[in-house]
Amino acid sequence: MQMDILKFQQIALPLQCRHRRGGSASYHSIPTMSQNSQKQIAEYIRARYALLVIESFEEERVLSELQRISSELGHDFYVWNSTLGICSGGKALDKKTADFQAAIDFCEGKAQEQGHKCLFVFCDAHPHLSEKNNANAVSRRRLKDFAINIRNKGYLCNCIIISPTFEVSNDLQKEVTILDFPLPTKDEVRGIITRFVDSYRGVRGVTIDVDDALIDKYVDASLGLTSLEIENCLSRSLVNDRRLDEKDLKSILNEKKQIIRKTGILEYVDSHLDLNDVGGLQTLKKWLELRSHCFDDKAWSFGVHPPKGVLLTGVPGCGKSLTAKCVASAWNMPLLRLDMGKIFQGLVGSSEANIRVALKTAEAVAPSILWIDEIEKGLSGSSGHGGDGGTSTRVFGTLLTWMQEKTSPVFVFATANNINGLPPELLRKGRFDEIFFVDFPSKEERKKILEIHISKLKRDLGKFDTDRLADLCGEKTFGKDVVLSGAEIEAWVGDALIDAFTRRMNGDQTADLEMSDFENTIRRIVPMGQMRKDEFARLRKWANENAVSASLSATPTAAISQNDNNEQFMAGRKIDF
């Protein structure tokens, strides 16, 4: 007989809740962290670091680990929060200690007991220690006095603060040591998922259609989530249809999107395009294809490190942003768009904190692609002359250091229209694996772009002379060195379609898109290449010395060719694969 909904919902709870007995929370059911992290925390405790801060949203997981370490070291374990005060063994000891300063007094009293080893953990301390509120000065002083006494009076104890974020005030700066508490590793995630799945195998009314291969997919999709978020996803999937199968991967990916949305700085970009939707740029596409397999375990074991990223610069409207969307789909990786405008805020220190949060989030959902569109606009004040008190310089410095030192598989895909607006430090090797220059499309590339857009309109390509159309949007119409960009070609196709639709609305029921519509609308276009001809000439000169052409050279002399194929629109070093 099938289990009723109420009973099933009671079962489909995160695993840690199912292991609590007698009203007291036992944290031992929470997944453990890596041995290296355990060892690091234990060493700080044994070395008697008086005041430690662990930045993490996983309060339960941190408490579980600290309780385990405390037990192994023979320390009594006390936890404080702002509602219950000091607790031990899951029981509140004294409700008066809900006051932060009273809690420190209690802790110091315990520390003074001869030979009494203690570990004091504070869960809600950060509002009481913030420098933004002058009333907190007394609380900070009291905590500092306790830390000094731990050192000078030989107390056998440590204070640990757990907080999602923690801003160290100046008066505590030399007292505090901040520790990282990493998200679950791949092996830890596998353990979380395996335990959850196994706990529901054989439960009446529940179907578990999960094998080892599907668990591998679950693990890859769950990297970057906390243990609670992983269990919440699986629990929700069970409650939804009483089964776990491959369709539930979507639930995990949606949870990742929520993480990104919560930052308010990064945007999760959904894309169903692939690199075949990009006309031309064969050199760039081949370069990306060769690196598509450099993020998996086989590459790591072979000694291949994940690529750092790529910078695309060149003419606006020639496929730079489109390529970012396409490569995310081709590599099956989340695409995160960093809006540099959202990084900068008025409060002192907020901008620097925002860039750190954005980079940390990108690492949390890695492997991922971090797309920084028109990067030169966000870094315009980084030269030190922006009049913002050095904020742009500090943000830029944080980004540069991260790009140079990062080890997580986050691929940076940056685009820039004005290379002169970029600081030279960004362009040196080590920040990006390669710099590509994207120029106006050649005749063959224009032909391919036209075929893509006409095919999207579900029109028969055989009815159109794409060679003639490629000539129409090139030098034969606009003169030497002036052709339409990819975006302008797309707009031209749209204008031609509107003309065809207008004829049908005017009574010609058989009217459809045809060559004459393209011929009529091309006369109304004023190309960007004509308006900014001198600017693009200077850009090509820079590219010939500093960048690789994103387009494939047709011949060794293509860079200086002046024929109807418009191969001169391929500035930059020419490389072949």
Coordinates of C-alpha atoms in Angstrom, one line a residue:
M1 CA 0.0 0.0 0.0
Q2 CA 1.3 3.4 -0.9
M3 CA 2.5 5.6 1.9
D4 CA 0.2 8.7 2.5
I5 CA 1.5 12.1 1.6
L6 CA 1.9 13.3 5.2
K7 CA 4.0 10.3 6.2
F8 CA 6.1 10.6 3.1
Q9 CA 6.7 14.3 3.7
Q10 CA 7.8 13.6 7.2
I11 CA 10.4 11.2 5.8
A12 CA 11.6 13.4 3.0
L13 CA 13.6 15.7 5.2
P14 CA 17.3 16.5 5.1
L15 CA 19.2 13.6 6.7
Q16 CA 20.6 15.6 9.6
C17 CA 17.1 16.2 11.0
R18 CA 16.3 12.5 11.0
H19 CA 19.2 11.8 13.4
R20 CA 18.2 14.2 16.2
R21 CA 17.0 12.5 19.4
G22 CA 15.5 13.7 22.6
G23 CA 15.2 17.3 21.4
S24 CA 18.9 18.0 21.5
A25 CA 20.7 18.5 18.2
S26 CA 23.4 16.0 17.3
Y27 CA 25.6 17.3 14.6
H28 CA 27.3 14.0 13.9
S29 CA 25.1 13.2 11.0
I30 CA 26.3 16.1 9.0
P31 CA 28.9 15.3 6.3
T32 CA 32.5 15.8 7.4
M33 CA 35.0 18.1 5.8
S34 CA 38.3 17.2 4.2
Q35 CA 41.2 15.9 6.4
N36 CA 43.4 18.9 5.5
S37 CA 40.8 21.4 6.8
Q38 CA 40.2 19.3 9.9
K39 CA 44.0 19.2 10.6
Q40 CA 44.3 23.0 10.0
I41 CA 41.5 23.9 12.5
A42 CA 42.9 21.4 15.1
E43 CA 46.3 23.0 14.8
Y44 CA 45.0 26.5 15.4
I45 CA 43.1 25.2 18.5
R46 CA 46.1 23.4 19.9
A47 CA 48.4 26.4 19.2
R48 CA 45.9 28.3 21.4
Y49 CA 44.9 31.0 18.9
A50 CA 42.6 33.0 21.1
L51 CA 40.1 34.3 18.5
L52 CA 39.3 32.5 15.3
V53 CA 36.7 33.4 12.6
I54 CA 35.2 30.9 10.2
E55 CA 33.3 32.4 7.3
S56 CA 30.6 30.0 6.2
F57 CA 26.9 29.8 5.5
E58 CA 27.0 26.2 6.6
E59 CA 26.6 26.7 10.3
E60 CA 25.4 23.2 11.1
R61 CA 28.3 21.6 9.1
V62 CA 30.9 23.9 10.9
L63 CA 29.4 23.1 14.3
S64 CA 29.5 19.4 13.5
E65 CA 33.2 19.6 12.6
L66 CA 34.1 21.7 15.6
Q67 CA 32.3 19.4 17.9
R68 CA 34.2 16.4 16.5
I69 CA 37.5 18.2 16.8
S70 CA 36.7 19.4 20.3
S71 CA 35.9 15.8 21.3
E72 CA 39.1 14.5 19.8
L73 CA 41.2 17.1 21.7
G74 CA 39.4 16.6 25.0
H75 CA 37.8 20.0 25.1
D76 CA 34.4 20.8 26.5
F77 CA 32.2 22.2 23.8
Y78 CA 30.0 25.3 24.3
V79 CA 27.9 27.1 21.7
W80 CA 26.3 30.6 21.9
N81 CA 23.5 32.1 19.9
S82 CA 21.5 35.2 20.4
T83 CA 18.2 33.4 21.3
L84 CA 19.3 30.5 23.6
G85 CA 22.6 31.9 25.1
I86 CA 25.3 29.4 26.0
C87 CA 24.4 25.8 25.2
S88 CA 26.2 22.6 25.9
G89 CA 25.0 19.1 24.8
G90 CA 22.1 20.8 23.0
K91 CA 20.7 22.3 26.2
A92 CA 20.6 26.0 27.2
L93 CA 22.6 26.6 30.4
D94 CA 21.6 30.1 31.4
K95 CA 19.2 32.3 29.4
K96 CA 20.9 35.4 30.9
T97 CA 23.8 34.6 28.6
A98 CA 21.7 35.5 25.6
D99 CA 23.4 38.9 26.2
F100 CA 26.7 38.9 24.3
Q101 CA 28.8 40.4 27.1
A102 CA 27.2 38.2 29.7
A103 CA 28.1 35.2 27.5
I104 CA 31.8 36.3 27.4
D105 CA 31.7 36.6 31.2
F106 CA 30.3 33.1 31.5
C107 CA 33.0 31.7 29.1
E108 CA 35.8 33.4 31.0
G109 CA 34.4 31.9 34.2
K110 CA 34.6 28.4 32.7
A111 CA 38.1 29.2 31.3
Q112 CA 39.4 30.1 34.8
E113 CA 38.6 26.6 36.2
Q114 CA 41.8 24.8 36.7
G115 CA 42.7 22.4 33.9
H116 CA 39.4 23.0 32.2
K117 CA 39.8 22.8 28.4
C118 CA 37.1 24.6 26.5
L119 CA 36.1 25.5 23.0
F120 CA 33.6 28.4 22.9
V121 CA 31.7 28.9 19.6
F122 CA 29.7 32.1 18.9
C123 CA 27.1 31.8 16.1
D124 CA 25.6 35.3 16.0
A125 CA 28.5 37.5 17.1
H126 CA 29.1 39.5 14.0
P127 CA 26.3 42.1 14.6
H128 CA 27.7 42.8 18.1
L129 CA 31.2 43.3 16.7
S130 CA 30.5 45.5 13.6
E131 CA 32.5 48.8 13.5
K132 CA 29.5 50.5 11.9
N133 CA 27.7 50.7 15.2
N134 CA 29.5 52.8 17.9
A135 CA 27.5 51.0 20.6
N136 CA 29.5 47.8 19.8
A137 CA 32.7 49.3 21.0
V138 CA 32.2 47.9 24.5
S139 CA 31.5 44.4 23.2
R140 CA 34.6 44.5 21.0
R141 CA 36.6 45.6 24.0
R142 CA 35.2 42.8 26.2
L143 CA 36.0 40.2 23.6
K144 CA 39.5 41.6 23.1
D145 CA 40.1 41.5 26.9
F146 CA 39.1 37.8 26.9
A147 CA 41.5 37.1 24.0
I148 CA 44.3 38.8 25.8
N149 CA 43.6 36.8 29.0
I150 CA 43.6 33.6 27.1
R151 CA 47.2 34.4 26.1
N152 CA 48.5 36.0 29.2
K153 CA 46.7 34.0 31.9
G154 CA 47.1 30.6 30.3
Y155 CA 43.5 29.7 29.8
L156 CA 43.1 26.4 28.0
C157 CA 40.4 27.6 25.6
N158 CA 39.7 29.2 22.2
C159 CA 36.9 31.4 20.9
I160 CA 35.6 30.7 17.5
I161 CA 33.1 33.0 15.6
I162 CA 31.0 31.5 12.8
S163 CA 29.6 34.1 10.4
P164 CA 28.5 34.2 6.7
T165 CA 30.5 37.4 6.4
F166 CA 32.8 39.1 8.9
E167 CA 34.3 42.6 8.7
V168 CA 37.3 42.8 11.0
S169 CA 37.3 46.1 13.0
N170 CA 40.6 47.9 13.5
D171 CA 40.7 47.3 17.2
L172 CA 40.4 43.5 16.7
Q173 CA 42.5 43.2 13.5
K174 CA 45.6 41.8 15.3
E175 CA 43.6 39.5 17.5
V176 CA 41.5 37.7 14.8
T177 CA 42.6 34.9 12.6
I178 CA 40.2 34.2 9.7
L179 CA 39.9 30.6 8.5
D180 CA 38.3 29.3 5.3
F181 CA 35.8 26.6 5.5
P182 CA 35.5 25.2 2.0
L183 CA 32.4 23.9 0.4
P184 CA 32.1 20.1 0.2
T185 CA 34.7 18.6 -2.1
K186 CA 33.8 16.2 -4.9
D187 CA 34.3 13.2 -2.6
E188 CA 32.3 14.8 0.2
V189 CA 29.4 15.6 -2.3
R190 CA 29.5 12.0 -3.4
G191 CA 29.2 10.9 0.2
I192 CA 26.2 13.2 0.8
I193 CA 24.3 12.1 -2.2
T194 CA 25.1 8.4 -1.7
R195 CA 23.9 8.4 1.9
F196 CA 20.8 10.3 0.9
V197 CA 19.9 7.9 -1.9
D198 CA 20.7 4.8 0.1
S199 CA 18.5 5.9 3.0
Y200 CA 15.4 5.8 0.7
R201 CA 16.1 2.6 -1.2
G202 CA 13.4 0.1 -0.3
V203 CA 11.1 2.7 1.2
R204 CA 7.5 1.8 0.1
G205 CA 6.0 4.2 -2.4
V206 CA 9.4 5.7 -3.3
T207 CA 11.3 4.8 -6.6
I208 CA 15.0 5.2 -6.6
D209 CA 16.2 4.9 -10.2
V210 CA 19.8 5.9 -9.5
D211 CA 22.9 4.0 -10.6
D212 CA 26.6 4.9 -10.2
A213 CA 26.7 6.8 -13.5
L214 CA 23.7 9.0 -12.4
I215 CA 25.3 9.6 -9.1
D216 CA 28.4 10.9 -11.0
K217 CA 26.1 13.3 -12.8
Y218 CA 24.5 14.4 -9.5
V219 CA 27.9 15.0 -8.1
D220 CA 29.1 17.2 -11.0
A221 CA 25.8 19.2 -10.9
S222 CA 26.0 19.6 -7.1
L223 CA 29.6 21.0 -6.9
G224 CA 29.4 24.5 -5.4
L225 CA 26.3 23.8 -3.3
T226 CA 26.3 23.4 0.5
S227 CA 25.4 20.1 2.0
L228 CA 22.0 21.5 3.1
E229 CA 21.3 22.8 -0.4
I230 CA 22.1 19.4 -2.0
E231 CA 19.9 17.6 0.5
N232 CA 17.1 20.2 0.0
C233 CA 17.2 19.6 -3.8
L234 CA 17.0 15.8 -3.4
S235 CA 14.3 16.1 -0.8
R236 CA 12.2 18.4 -2.9
S237 CA 12.5 16.0 -5.9
L238 CA 11.3 13.1 -3.7
V239 CA 8.3 15.0 -2.4
N240 CA 7.4 16.2 -5.9
D241 CA 7.0 12.8 -7.6
R242 CA 8.2 10.2 -5.0
R243 CA 11.2 9.2 -7.2
L244 CA 14.8 10.1 -7.9
D245 CA 16.0 9.8 -11.5
E246 CA 17.8 11.7 -14.2
K247 CA 15.1 14.3 -14.5
D248 CA 16.0 15.6 -11.0
L249 CA 19.3 17.0 -12.3
K250 CA 17.4 20.0 -13.4
S251 CA 16.4 20.7 -9.8
I252 CA 20.0 20.8 -8.8
L253 CA 20.9 23.1 -11.6
N254 CA 18.1 25.4 -10.7
E255 CA 19.5 25.6 -7.1
K256 CA 22.8 26.8 -8.6
K257 CA 20.9 29.6 -10.4
Q258 CA 19.5 30.6 -7.1
I259 CA 22.9 31.0 -5.6
I260 CA 24.0 33.3 -8.4
R261 CA 20.8 35.4 -8.3
K262 CA 21.2 35.9 -4.6
T263 CA 24.5 37.7 -5.1
G264 CA 22.8 40.5 -7.0
I265 CA 26.1 41.0 -8.9
L266 CA 26.3 38.0 -11.2
E267 CA 23.7 37.0 -13.8
Y268 CA 23.1 33.4 -14.8
V269 CA 22.8 33.4 -18.6
D270 CA 20.7 30.6 -20.1
S271 CA 21.9 29.8 -23.7
H272 CA 20.7 27.1 -26.1
L273 CA 23.1 28.2 -28.9
D274 CA 26.3 26.4 -30.0
L275 CA 29.4 27.4 -31.9
N276 CA 27.6 26.6 -35.2
D277 CA 25.5 29.7 -34.6
V278 CA 28.6 31.8 -35.0
G279 CA 29.4 32.7 -38.6
G280 CA 33.2 32.6 -39.3
L281 CA 35.8 33.1 -36.5
Q282 CA 37.2 29.6 -37.4
T283 CA 40.5 30.2 -35.6
L284 CA 38.8 31.2 -32.4
K285 CA 36.3 28.3 -32.5
K286 CA 39.1 25.8 -33.1
W287 CA 41.0 27.2 -30.2
L288 CA 38.0 26.9 -27.9
E289 CA 37.2 23.4 -29.2
L290 CA 40.8 22.2 -28.4
R291 CA 40.3 23.4 -24.8
S292 CA 36.8 22.0 -24.2
H293 CA 38.1 18.8 -22.6
C294 CA 40.6 20.5 -20.3
F295 CA 38.3 20.7 -17.3
D296 CA 37.7 17.0 -16.5
D297 CA 39.6 14.5 -14.4
K298 CA 41.4 12.9 -17.3
A299 CA 43.0 16.3 -18.2
W300 CA 44.1 16.8 -14.6
S301 CA 45.6 13.3 -14.4
F302 CA 47.5 13.9 -17.7
G303 CA 48.9 17.1 -16.2
V304 CA 46.8 19.6 -18.2
H305 CA 45.7 22.6 -16.2
P306 CA 42.3 24.3 -16.9
P307 CA 42.7 27.3 -19.3
K308 CA 42.6 30.6 -17.6
G309 CA 40.6 32.5 -20.1
V310 CA 40.5 34.6 -23.3
L311 CA 40.1 38.2 -24.2
L312 CA 38.2 39.1 -27.4
T313 CA 38.6 42.6 -28.7
G314 CA 37.8 44.3 -31.9
V315 CA 34.9 45.8 -33.9
P316 CA 31.5 46.1 -32.1
G317 CA 28.8 43.8 -33.4
C318 CA 31.0 41.1 -34.9
G319 CA 30.2 38.2 -32.6
K320 CA 32.2 38.6 -29.4
S321 CA 29.3 38.4 -27.0
L322 CA 27.5 35.8 -29.1
T323 CA 30.6 33.6 -28.9
A324 CA 30.5 33.7 -25.0
K325 CA 26.9 32.4 -25.0
C326 CA 27.8 29.7 -27.5
V327 CA 30.9 28.4 -25.8
A328 CA 28.9 27.9 -22.5
S329 CA 26.5 25.6 -24.3
A330 CA 29.2 23.9 -26.2
W331 CA 31.2 23.2 -23.0
N332 CA 28.0 22.4 -21.0
M333 CA 29.1 24.9 -18.3
P334 CA 27.2 27.6 -16.5
L335 CA 27.7 31.1 -17.9
L336 CA 27.9 33.9 -15.3
R337 CA 27.8 37.4 -16.5
L338 CA 29.7 39.9 -14.3
D339 CA 28.1 43.3 -14.5
M340 CA 30.9 45.7 -13.5
G341 CA 28.4 48.5 -13.0
K342 CA 26.9 46.5 -10.1
I343 CA 30.3 46.1 -8.4
F344 CA 30.7 49.8 -7.6
Q345 CA 28.6 51.1 -4.7
G346 CA 28.7 54.2 -2.5
L347 CA 29.6 52.7 0.9
V348 CA 33.3 52.6 1.7
G349 CA 34.6 49.0 1.1
S350 CA 31.4 47.8 -0.5
S351 CA 32.8 47.7 -4.1
E352 CA 35.9 45.7 -2.9
A353 CA 33.6 43.3 -1.0
N354 CA 31.3 42.9 -4.1
I355 CA 34.1 41.8 -6.4
R356 CA 35.3 39.3 -3.8
V357 CA 31.8 37.9 -3.5
A358 CA 31.4 37.7 -7.2
L359 CA 34.7 35.8 -7.7
K360 CA 34.0 33.5 -4.8
T361 CA 30.5 32.7 -6.2
A362 CA 32.1 31.9 -9.6
E363 CA 34.5 29.5 -7.9
A364 CA 31.7 27.9 -5.9
V365 CA 29.8 26.8 -9.0
A366 CA 33.0 25.9 -11.0
P367 CA 33.7 24.6 -13.5
S368 CA 32.1 27.7 -14.9
I369 CA 32.6 30.5 -17.4
L370 CA 32.8 34.1 -16.0
W371 CA 31.8 36.5 -18.8
I372 CA 32.9 40.1 -18.4
D373 CA 31.3 42.0 -21.2
E374 CA 32.9 45.3 -22.3
I375 CA 35.5 45.0 -19.6
E376 CA 37.1 48.3 -20.5
K377 CA 34.0 50.3 -19.3
G378 CA 34.1 48.7 -15.8
L379 CA 37.9 49.4 -15.4
S380 CA 38.0 52.9 -16.8
G381 CA 39.1 54.4 -13.5
S382 CA 41.7 51.8 -12.6
S383 CA 44.6 53.9 -13.7
G384 CA 44.3 55.9 -10.5
H385 CA 42.8 59.0 -12.1
G386 CA 39.1 58.1 -11.7
G387 CA 38.4 60.5 -8.8
D388 CA 36.8 57.7 -6.7
G389 CA 39.4 57.6 -3.9
G390 CA 41.1 54.6 -5.4
T391 CA 38.1 52.2 -5.4
S392 CA 38.5 51.3 -9.1
T393 CA 42.2 50.6 -8.6
R394 CA 41.5 48.3 -5.7
V395 CA 38.8 46.5 -7.5
F396 CA 41.0 46.1 -10.5
G397 CA 43.9 44.8 -8.3
T398 CA 41.6 42.2 -6.7
L399 CA 40.5 41.0 -10.2
L400 CA 44.1 40.9 -11.5
T401 CA 45.4 38.9 -8.6
W402 CA 42.6 36.4 -8.8
M403 CA 43.0 36.0 -12.5
Q404 CA 46.7 35.3 -12.0
E405 CA 46.6 33.1 -9.0
K406 CA 43.2 31.2 -9.3
T407 CA 43.4 27.4 -9.3
S408 CA 39.7 26.7 -9.6
P409 CA 38.4 25.9 -13.1
V410 CA 36.8 29.3 -13.9
F411 CA 37.3 30.3 -17.5
V412 CA 37.3 34.1 -17.9
F413 CA 35.7 35.2 -21.2
A414 CA 36.2 38.9 -21.5
T415 CA 35.2 41.2 -24.3
A416 CA 36.4 44.7 -25.1
N417 CA 35.5 47.2 -27.9
N418 CA 38.1 49.8 -27.0
I419 CA 41.5 48.2 -26.3
N420 CA 42.9 51.7 -25.5
G421 CA 40.7 51.7 -22.4
L422 CA 42.3 48.6 -20.9
P423 CA 45.2 48.9 -18.5
P424 CA 48.4 47.2 -19.8
E425 CA 48.7 45.0 -16.8
L426 CA 45.5 43.2 -17.9
L427 CA 47.0 42.3 -21.3
R428 CA 50.2 40.6 -20.3
K429 CA 50.5 36.8 -20.4
G430 CA 49.3 35.0 -17.4
R431 CA 46.0 36.9 -17.1
F432 CA 44.6 35.4 -20.3
D433 CA 45.7 32.4 -22.4
E434 CA 45.2 34.4 -25.6
I435 CA 44.0 37.7 -27.0
F436 CA 41.9 37.4 -30.1
F437 CA 41.0 40.2 -32.5
V438 CA 37.6 40.1 -34.1
D439 CA 37.3 42.2 -37.3
F440 CA 34.6 42.8 -39.9
P441 CA 33.6 39.5 -41.6
S442 CA 35.2 38.5 -44.9
K443 CA 33.0 37.5 -47.8
E444 CA 32.9 33.9 -46.8
E445 CA 32.1 34.8 -43.2
R446 CA 29.3 37.2 -44.4
K447 CA 27.9 34.4 -46.5
K448 CA 27.9 32.0 -43.5
I449 CA 26.2 34.6 -41.3
L450 CA 23.5 35.2 -43.9
E451 CA 22.9 31.4 -44.2
I452 CA 22.5 31.2 -40.4
H453 CA 20.0 34.0 -40.2
I454 CA 17.9 33.0 -43.2
S455 CA 17.8 29.4 -41.9
K456 CA 16.5 30.7 -38.6
L457 CA 13.6 32.2 -40.5
K458 CA 12.8 28.7 -41.8
R459 CA 13.3 29.9 -45.4
D460 CA 14.8 27.7 -48.2
L461 CA 18.4 28.7 -48.7
G462 CA 18.2 27.4 -52.3
K463 CA 16.0 30.4 -53.2
F464 CA 18.7 32.9 -52.3
D465 CA 22.0 33.7 -54.0
T466 CA 24.1 34.0 -50.9
D467 CA 27.2 34.8 -52.8
R468 CA 25.5 37.9 -54.3
L469 CA 24.1 38.8 -50.9
A470 CA 27.6 38.6 -49.4
D471 CA 28.8 41.0 -52.1
L472 CA 25.8 43.3 -51.5
C473 CA 26.8 43.9 -47.9
G474 CA 30.5 44.4 -48.8
E475 CA 32.8 46.7 -50.6
K476 CA 30.8 46.5 -53.9
T477 CA 28.0 48.5 -52.2
F478 CA 29.8 50.7 -49.7
G479 CA 33.3 51.2 -51.1
K480 CA 36.8 50.2 -50.2
D481 CA 37.3 48.8 -46.7
V482 CA 33.7 49.2 -45.7
V483 CA 31.5 46.1 -45.0
L484 CA 28.6 45.3 -42.7
S485 CA 29.3 43.8 -39.3
G486 CA 27.6 40.6 -38.1
A487 CA 25.0 42.6 -36.1
E488 CA 24.3 44.8 -39.1
I489 CA 23.8 41.8 -41.3
E490 CA 21.3 40.4 -38.8
A491 CA 19.5 43.7 -38.8
W492 CA 19.5 43.8 -42.6
V493 CA 17.9 40.4 -42.7
G494 CA 15.2 41.6 -40.3
D495 CA 14.5 44.7 -42.4
A496 CA 14.2 42.6 -45.6
L497 CA 11.7 40.4 -43.8
I498 CA 9.6 43.4 -42.7
D499 CA 9.5 44.6 -46.4
A500 CA 8.3 41.1 -47.5
F501 CA 5.6 41.1 -44.7
T502 CA 4.5 44.6 -45.7
R503 CA 3.9 43.4 -49.3
R504 CA 1.7 40.6 -48.0
M505 CA -0.3 42.9 -45.7
N506 CA -0.9 45.1 -48.8
G507 CA -2.7 42.4 -50.6
D508 CA -0.1 40.1 -52.1
Q509 CA -1.0 36.9 -50.3
T510 CA 1.9 34.9 -52.0
A511 CA 4.6 37.4 -51.0
D512 CA 7.5 36.0 -49.1
L513 CA 11.1 37.0 -48.5
E514 CA 13.1 37.2 -51.7
M515 CA 16.3 38.7 -53.2
S516 CA 14.6 42.0 -54.1
D517 CA 13.8 42.7 -50.4
F518 CA 17.5 42.5 -49.6
E519 CA 18.4 44.7 -52.6
N520 CA 15.9 47.4 -51.6
T521 CA 16.8 47.5 -47.9
I522 CA 20.6 47.6 -48.3
R523 CA 20.4 51.1 -49.6
R524 CA 19.0 52.4 -46.3
I525 CA 21.9 51.2 -44.2
V526 CA 24.7 53.5 -43.1
P527 CA 27.5 51.1 -42.1
M528 CA 29.4 51.6 -38.8
G529 CA 32.6 50.8 -40.7
Q530 CA 32.0 54.0 -42.8
M531 CA 31.3 56.2 -39.8
R532 CA 34.3 55.0 -37.7
K533 CA 36.8 54.1 -40.5
D534 CA 39.9 55.8 -39.0
E535 CA 39.2 54.4 -35.5
F536 CA 39.0 50.8 -36.9
A537 CA 42.2 51.3 -38.9
R538 CA 44.1 52.2 -35.7
L539 CA 42.6 49.2 -34.0
R540 CA 43.8 46.9 -36.8
K541 CA 47.3 48.3 -36.5
W542 CA 47.4 47.5 -32.8
A543 CA 46.0 44.0 -33.4
N544 CA 48.7 43.1 -36.0
E545 CA 51.3 43.5 -33.3
N546 CA 49.4 42.3 -30.2
A547 CA 46.6 39.9 -31.0
V548 CA 45.7 36.7 -32.9
S549 CA 43.1 37.0 -35.7
A550 CA 39.9 35.2 -34.7
S551 CA 39.3 34.4 -38.4
L552 CA 41.0 31.7 -40.4
S553 CA 43.5 32.9 -43.1
A554 CA 42.5 31.8 -46.6
T555 CA 46.1 32.3 -47.9
P556 CA 49.5 33.2 -46.4
T557 CA 49.1 36.7 -48.0
A558 CA 45.6 37.2 -46.8
A559 CA 46.6 40.0 -44.5
I560 CA 47.6 42.3 -47.4
S561 CA 45.1 41.0 -50.0
Q562 CA 42.9 43.7 -51.5
N563 CA 40.5 41.5 -53.4
D564 CA 36.7 41.1 -53.4
N565 CA 37.0 38.5 -50.6
N566 CA 37.8 41.3 -48.2
E567 CA 40.5 39.3 -46.5
Q568 CA 42.0 42.6 -45.3
F569 CA 39.4 42.4 -42.5
M570 CA 41.4 39.9 -40.6
A571 CA 43.9 41.9 -38.5
G572 CA 46.1 40.2 -36.0
R573 CA 48.6 37.3 -36.2
K574 CA 47.5 34.5 -38.5
I575 CA 47.8 31.1 -36.9
D576 CA 46.8 27.7 -38.3
F577 CA 45.9 24.5 -36.5

